[in-house]
Amino acid sequence: MTLAGLTVRGTPGAALVDTVRDTGDLLVVGTGSRTPLLRALRPSVSRYCLAHAPCPVLAVPPSPLQADLDAVHRRIAWRRPLHAEDLTG
């Protein structure tokens, strides 16, 4: 198995699907967090890849810890105090 870097310009979903070489490849995409506003403004890259890729697609959801990390960053940005119980969930 060999890995190589590749830079492609285009819409994300179409560029990823067009880059797949054969049916033996595996396309791994992150699902990202999809708020209702983002769903309305941008199409889902992972859904596009799942629907159009000629090879297996592994869609990886974001880590549950990512939401906690984002909340901490928001508290810091808004200069709200951060308490230990905010970190334990």
Short mmCIF file of N, CA, C and O in Angstrom, two decimals:
data_model
loop_
_atom_site.label_atom_id
_atom_site.label_comp_id
_atom_site.label_asym_id
_atom_site.label_seq_id
_atom_site.Cartn_x
_atom_site.Cartn_y
_atom_site.Cartn_z
N MET A 1 0.85 -1.17 0.00
CA MET A 1 0.00 0.00 0.00
C MET A 1 0.90 1.24 0.00
O MET A 1 1.86 1.32 0.74
N THR A 2 0.56 2.19 -0.85
CA THR A 2 1.32 3.43 -0.90
C THR A 2 0.37 4.59 -0.66
O THR A 2 -0.79 4.56 -1.06
N LEU A 3 0.88 5.61 -0.02
CA LEU A 3 0.13 6.84 0.21
C LEU A 3 0.84 7.97 -0.50
O LEU A 3 2.06 8.03 -0.52
N ALA A 4 0.05 8.86 -1.08
CA ALA A 4 0.63 10.00 -1.77
C ALA A 4 -0.25 11.21 -1.57
O ALA A 4 -1.47 11.10 -1.48
N GLY A 5 0.36 12.38 -1.47
CA GLY A 5 -0.39 13.62 -1.36
C GLY A 5 -0.87 14.09 -2.72
O GLY A 5 -0.23 13.83 -3.74
N LEU A 6 -2.00 14.75 -2.73
CA LEU A 6 -2.58 15.22 -3.98
C LEU A 6 -3.39 16.48 -3.70
O LEU A 6 -4.15 16.53 -2.74
N THR A 7 -3.22 17.48 -4.52
CA THR A 7 -4.00 18.71 -4.40
C THR A 7 -4.93 18.81 -5.60
O THR A 7 -4.49 18.70 -6.74
N VAL A 8 -6.22 19.01 -5.33
CA VAL A 8 -7.22 19.08 -6.38
C VAL A 8 -8.09 20.30 -6.13
O VAL A 8 -8.46 20.58 -5.00
N ARG A 9 -8.42 21.02 -7.19
CA ARG A 9 -9.32 22.16 -7.07
C ARG A 9 -10.70 21.78 -7.57
O ARG A 9 -10.83 21.05 -8.54
N GLY A 10 -11.72 22.28 -6.89
CA GLY A 10 -13.10 22.01 -7.29
C GLY A 10 -14.00 21.98 -6.08
O GLY A 10 -13.57 22.24 -4.96
N THR A 11 -15.26 21.67 -6.31
CA THR A 11 -16.16 21.52 -5.17
C THR A 11 -15.74 20.28 -4.40
O THR A 11 -15.34 19.27 -5.00
N PRO A 12 -15.79 20.33 -3.08
CA PRO A 12 -15.20 19.25 -2.28
C PRO A 12 -15.71 17.85 -2.61
O PRO A 12 -14.93 16.93 -2.83
N GLY A 13 -17.02 17.65 -2.65
CA GLY A 13 -17.56 16.32 -2.89
C GLY A 13 -17.16 15.78 -4.25
O GLY A 13 -16.68 14.64 -4.38
N ALA A 14 -17.36 16.59 -5.28
CA ALA A 14 -17.02 16.15 -6.64
C ALA A 14 -15.52 15.91 -6.79
O ALA A 14 -15.10 14.95 -7.44
N ALA A 15 -14.71 16.75 -6.18
CA ALA A 15 -13.25 16.58 -6.28
C ALA A 15 -12.82 15.28 -5.62
O ALA A 15 -11.97 14.55 -6.15
N LEU A 16 -13.39 14.96 -4.47
CA LEU A 16 -13.04 13.71 -3.79
C LEU A 16 -13.46 12.50 -4.61
O LEU A 16 -12.70 11.55 -4.77
N VAL A 17 -14.67 12.52 -5.13
CA VAL A 17 -15.17 11.39 -5.90
C VAL A 17 -14.39 11.23 -7.20
O VAL A 17 -14.07 10.11 -7.61
N ASP A 18 -14.03 12.32 -7.85
CA ASP A 18 -13.26 12.25 -9.09
C ASP A 18 -11.84 11.75 -8.85
O ASP A 18 -11.19 11.24 -9.77
N THR A 19 -11.33 11.88 -7.65
CA THR A 19 -9.97 11.48 -7.33
C THR A 19 -9.86 9.97 -7.11
O THR A 19 -8.78 9.40 -7.26
N VAL A 20 -10.95 9.32 -6.80
CA VAL A 20 -10.94 7.88 -6.56
C VAL A 20 -10.49 7.18 -7.84
O VAL A 20 -11.02 7.43 -8.92
N ARG A 21 -9.51 6.30 -7.74
CA ARG A 21 -8.93 5.64 -8.90
C ARG A 21 -9.69 4.37 -9.32
O ARG A 21 -9.93 4.13 -10.47
N ASP A 22 -10.04 3.51 -8.35
CA ASP A 22 -10.74 2.28 -8.70
C ASP A 22 -11.63 1.82 -7.55
O ASP A 22 -11.63 2.41 -6.47
N THR A 23 -12.37 0.75 -7.79
CA THR A 23 -13.34 0.28 -6.79
C THR A 23 -12.67 -0.33 -5.56
O THR A 23 -13.33 -0.54 -4.55
N GLY A 24 -11.39 -0.58 -5.63
CA GLY A 24 -10.66 -1.12 -4.49
C GLY A 24 -10.19 -0.06 -3.50
O GLY A 24 -9.67 -0.39 -2.44
N ASP A 25 -10.37 1.20 -3.84
CA ASP A 25 -9.97 2.29 -2.95
C ASP A 25 -10.96 2.41 -1.80
O ASP A 25 -12.08 1.88 -1.86
N LEU A 26 -10.57 3.12 -0.77
CA LEU A 26 -11.45 3.44 0.35
C LEU A 26 -11.39 4.95 0.54
O LEU A 26 -10.32 5.52 0.74
N LEU A 27 -12.54 5.60 0.47
CA LEU A 27 -12.63 7.05 0.66
C LEU A 27 -13.10 7.31 2.08
O LEU A 27 -14.15 6.83 2.50
N VAL A 28 -12.29 8.02 2.87
CA VAL A 28 -12.62 8.33 4.25
C VAL A 28 -12.92 9.82 4.35
O VAL A 28 -12.09 10.65 3.98
N VAL A 29 -14.13 10.15 4.83
CA VAL A 29 -14.53 11.54 4.96
C VAL A 29 -15.09 11.76 6.37
O VAL A 29 -15.65 10.86 6.98
N GLY A 30 -14.92 12.97 6.87
CA GLY A 30 -15.51 13.34 8.14
C GLY A 30 -16.91 13.89 7.91
O GLY A 30 -17.17 14.55 6.91
N THR A 31 -17.83 13.60 8.82
CA THR A 31 -19.18 14.09 8.65
C THR A 31 -19.32 15.53 9.13
O THR A 31 -20.18 16.26 8.66
N GLY A 32 -18.47 15.95 10.06
CA GLY A 32 -18.55 17.32 10.57
C GLY A 32 -19.84 17.55 11.34
O GLY A 32 -20.74 16.74 11.33
N SER A 33 -19.91 18.66 12.01
CA SER A 33 -21.14 18.99 12.72
C SER A 33 -22.05 19.73 11.76
O SER A 33 -21.63 20.60 11.01
N ARG A 34 -23.31 19.36 11.73
CA ARG A 34 -24.24 19.93 10.76
C ARG A 34 -25.39 20.62 11.49
O ARG A 34 -26.39 20.01 11.83
N THR A 35 -25.23 21.90 11.73
CA THR A 35 -26.32 22.67 12.32
C THR A 35 -27.36 22.95 11.24
O THR A 35 -27.05 22.88 10.05
N PRO A 36 -28.59 23.26 11.61
CA PRO A 36 -29.61 23.55 10.60
C PRO A 36 -29.20 24.68 9.64
O PRO A 36 -29.48 24.61 8.45
N LEU A 37 -28.51 25.67 10.15
CA LEU A 37 -28.07 26.77 9.30
C LEU A 37 -27.06 26.29 8.26
O LEU A 37 -27.15 26.63 7.08
N LEU A 38 -26.10 25.48 8.69
CA LEU A 38 -25.10 24.96 7.75
C LEU A 38 -25.74 24.05 6.71
O LEU A 38 -25.35 24.07 5.54
N ARG A 39 -26.74 23.25 7.12
CA ARG A 39 -27.41 22.38 6.16
C ARG A 39 -28.10 23.18 5.07
O ARG A 39 -28.14 22.78 3.91
N ALA A 40 -28.64 24.35 5.44
CA ALA A 40 -29.33 25.18 4.46
C ALA A 40 -28.36 25.89 3.52
O ALA A 40 -28.68 26.11 2.36
N LEU A 41 -27.18 26.22 4.03
CA LEU A 41 -26.23 27.01 3.24
C LEU A 41 -25.28 26.17 2.39
O LEU A 41 -24.90 26.58 1.30
N ARG A 42 -24.87 25.02 2.92
CA ARG A 42 -23.88 24.20 2.22
C ARG A 42 -24.32 22.76 2.12
O ARG A 42 -24.79 22.20 3.11
N PRO A 43 -24.15 22.15 0.98
CA PRO A 43 -24.49 20.73 0.88
C PRO A 43 -23.48 19.88 1.66
O PRO A 43 -22.35 20.29 1.90
N SER A 44 -23.88 18.69 2.04
CA SER A 44 -23.03 17.80 2.80
C SER A 44 -22.05 17.08 1.88
O SER A 44 -22.46 16.37 0.95
N VAL A 45 -20.77 17.25 2.13
CA VAL A 45 -19.74 16.58 1.33
C VAL A 45 -19.81 15.08 1.55
O VAL A 45 -19.72 14.29 0.60
N SER A 46 -19.99 14.65 2.80
CA SER A 46 -20.03 13.22 3.07
C SER A 46 -21.22 12.55 2.39
O SER A 46 -21.10 11.46 1.84
N ARG A 47 -22.39 13.20 2.37
CA ARG A 47 -23.55 12.62 1.68
C ARG A 47 -23.30 12.52 0.18
O ARG A 47 -23.68 11.55 -0.46
N TYR A 48 -22.67 13.53 -0.38
CA TYR A 48 -22.35 13.50 -1.81
C TYR A 48 -21.43 12.31 -2.12
O TYR A 48 -21.66 11.56 -3.06
N CYS A 49 -20.41 12.15 -1.29
CA CYS A 49 -19.46 11.05 -1.52
C CYS A 49 -20.13 9.70 -1.36
O CYS A 49 -19.90 8.78 -2.15
N LEU A 50 -20.99 9.55 -0.34
CA LEU A 50 -21.69 8.29 -0.14
C LEU A 50 -22.59 7.95 -1.32
O LEU A 50 -22.74 6.79 -1.68
N ALA A 51 -23.17 8.97 -1.95
CA ALA A 51 -24.09 8.74 -3.06
C ALA A 51 -23.38 8.52 -4.40
O ALA A 51 -23.91 7.84 -5.27
N HIS A 52 -22.18 9.10 -4.58
CA HIS A 52 -21.57 9.10 -5.91
C HIS A 52 -20.25 8.34 -6.04
O HIS A 52 -19.81 8.09 -7.16
N ALA A 53 -19.61 7.99 -4.96
CA ALA A 53 -18.29 7.34 -5.05
C ALA A 53 -18.42 5.91 -5.57
O ALA A 53 -19.32 5.18 -5.17
N PRO A 54 -17.50 5.51 -6.46
CA PRO A 54 -17.53 4.15 -7.00
C PRO A 54 -16.86 3.14 -6.07
O PRO A 54 -16.74 1.97 -6.42
N CYS A 55 -16.43 3.58 -4.90
CA CYS A 55 -15.73 2.70 -3.96
C CYS A 55 -16.40 2.81 -2.59
O CYS A 55 -17.25 3.68 -2.38
N PRO A 56 -16.01 1.98 -1.65
CA PRO A 56 -16.55 2.11 -0.28
C PRO A 56 -16.18 3.46 0.32
O PRO A 56 -15.08 3.98 0.09
N VAL A 57 -17.11 4.03 1.09
CA VAL A 57 -16.89 5.31 1.76
C VAL A 57 -17.08 5.11 3.25
O VAL A 57 -18.08 4.53 3.69
N LEU A 58 -16.12 5.55 4.03
CA LEU A 58 -16.21 5.52 5.49
C LEU A 58 -16.45 6.94 5.96
O LEU A 58 -15.59 7.80 5.80
N ALA A 59 -17.64 7.21 6.51
CA ALA A 59 -17.99 8.54 7.02
C ALA A 59 -17.78 8.54 8.53
O ALA A 59 -18.47 7.83 9.26
N VAL A 60 -16.83 9.32 8.99
CA VAL A 60 -16.44 9.35 10.40
C VAL A 60 -17.09 10.55 11.08
O VAL A 60 -16.83 11.69 10.69
N PRO A 61 -17.93 10.31 12.11
CA PRO A 61 -18.55 11.44 12.81
C PRO A 61 -17.53 12.16 13.69
O PRO A 61 -16.50 11.58 14.05
N PRO A 62 -17.83 13.41 14.05
CA PRO A 62 -16.90 14.13 14.92
C PRO A 62 -16.86 13.49 16.32
O PRO A 62 -17.83 12.86 16.74
N SER A 63 -15.76 13.67 16.98
CA SER A 63 -15.61 13.14 18.33
C SER A 63 -16.59 13.83 19.27
O SER A 63 -16.82 15.04 19.17
N PRO A 64 -17.19 13.09 20.20
CA PRO A 64 -18.07 13.74 21.18
C PRO A 64 -17.33 14.80 22.00
O PRO A 64 -17.93 15.74 22.49
N LEU A 65 -16.03 14.64 22.13
CA LEU A 65 -15.25 15.64 22.88
C LEU A 65 -15.13 16.95 22.13
O LEU A 65 -14.85 17.99 22.73
N GLN A 66 -15.34 16.93 20.80
CA GLN A 66 -15.21 18.16 20.01
C GLN A 66 -16.24 19.19 20.44
O GLN A 66 -15.94 20.38 20.52
N ALA A 67 -17.47 18.77 20.73
CA ALA A 67 -18.51 19.70 21.17
C ALA A 67 -18.11 20.35 22.49
O ALA A 67 -18.31 21.56 22.69
N ASP A 68 -17.52 19.56 23.41
CA ASP A 68 -17.07 20.12 24.68
C ASP A 68 -15.94 21.12 24.46
O ASP A 68 -15.91 22.18 25.09
N LEU A 69 -15.02 20.79 23.58
CA LEU A 69 -13.91 21.70 23.29
C LEU A 69 -14.42 22.99 22.67
O LEU A 69 -13.97 24.09 23.04
N ASP A 70 -15.37 22.89 21.75
CA ASP A 70 -15.95 24.09 21.14
C ASP A 70 -16.65 24.96 22.19
O ASP A 70 -16.56 26.19 22.15
N ALA A 71 -17.34 24.32 23.14
CA ALA A 71 -18.01 25.08 24.20
C ALA A 71 -17.00 25.82 25.06
O ALA A 71 -17.22 26.98 25.45
N VAL A 72 -15.87 25.19 25.36
CA VAL A 72 -14.83 25.85 26.15
C VAL A 72 -14.27 27.04 25.38
O VAL A 72 -14.08 28.12 25.94
N HIS A 73 -14.03 26.87 24.09
CA HIS A 73 -13.51 27.97 23.27
C HIS A 73 -14.50 29.14 23.23
O HIS A 73 -14.09 30.30 23.28
N ARG A 74 -15.80 28.82 23.15
CA ARG A 74 -16.80 29.90 23.15
C ARG A 74 -16.80 30.65 24.49
O ARG A 74 -16.89 31.86 24.52
N ARG A 75 -16.69 29.91 25.59
CA ARG A 75 -16.66 30.57 26.91
C ARG A 75 -15.44 31.48 27.01
O ARG A 75 -15.53 32.57 27.56
N ILE A 76 -14.33 31.02 26.52
CA ILE A 76 -13.11 31.84 26.58
C ILE A 76 -13.27 33.07 25.69
O ILE A 76 -12.91 34.18 26.09
N ALA A 77 -13.83 32.89 24.50
CA ALA A 77 -14.01 34.01 23.57
C ALA A 77 -14.95 35.07 24.16
O ALA A 77 -14.75 36.27 23.95
N TRP A 78 -15.98 34.62 24.88
CA TRP A 78 -16.95 35.55 25.47
C TRP A 78 -16.53 35.98 26.87
O TRP A 78 -17.28 36.66 27.57
N ARG A 79 -15.34 35.53 27.31
CA ARG A 79 -14.78 35.87 28.63
C ARG A 79 -15.73 35.50 29.77
O ARG A 79 -15.87 36.23 30.74
N ARG A 80 -16.37 34.34 29.61
CA ARG A 80 -17.22 33.82 30.67
C ARG A 80 -16.37 32.91 31.55
O ARG A 80 -15.50 32.20 31.05
N PRO A 81 -16.61 32.90 32.85
CA PRO A 81 -15.79 32.06 33.73
C PRO A 81 -15.96 30.58 33.38
O PRO A 81 -17.03 30.13 33.00
N LEU A 82 -14.87 29.86 33.52
CA LEU A 82 -14.86 28.44 33.22
C LEU A 82 -14.74 27.69 34.54
O LEU A 82 -13.81 27.91 35.31
N HIS A 83 -15.69 26.81 34.82
CA HIS A 83 -15.71 26.05 36.07
C HIS A 83 -15.41 24.59 35.78
O HIS A 83 -15.68 24.08 34.69
N ALA A 84 -14.89 23.88 36.78
CA ALA A 84 -14.52 22.48 36.60
C ALA A 84 -15.72 21.63 36.19
O ALA A 84 -15.59 20.71 35.39
N GLU A 85 -16.91 21.91 36.72
CA GLU A 85 -18.08 21.10 36.37
C GLU A 85 -18.47 21.28 34.92
O GLU A 85 -19.14 20.44 34.32
N ASP A 86 -18.07 22.39 34.27
CA ASP A 86 -18.33 22.59 32.85
C ASP A 86 -17.52 21.61 32.00
O ASP A 86 -17.90 21.30 30.88
N LEU A 87 -16.42 21.13 32.53
CA LEU A 87 -15.53 20.26 31.77
C LEU A 87 -15.88 18.78 31.93
O LEU A 87 -15.50 17.98 31.10
N THR A 88 -16.63 18.42 32.96
CA THR A 88 -16.91 17.01 33.22
C THR A 88 -18.15 16.53 32.50
O THR A 88 -18.38 15.35 32.40
N GLY A 89 -18.94 17.40 31.95
CA GLY A 89 -20.12 17.00 31.18
C GLY A 89 -21.24 16.68 32.06
O GLY A 89 -22.21 16.18 32.00
#
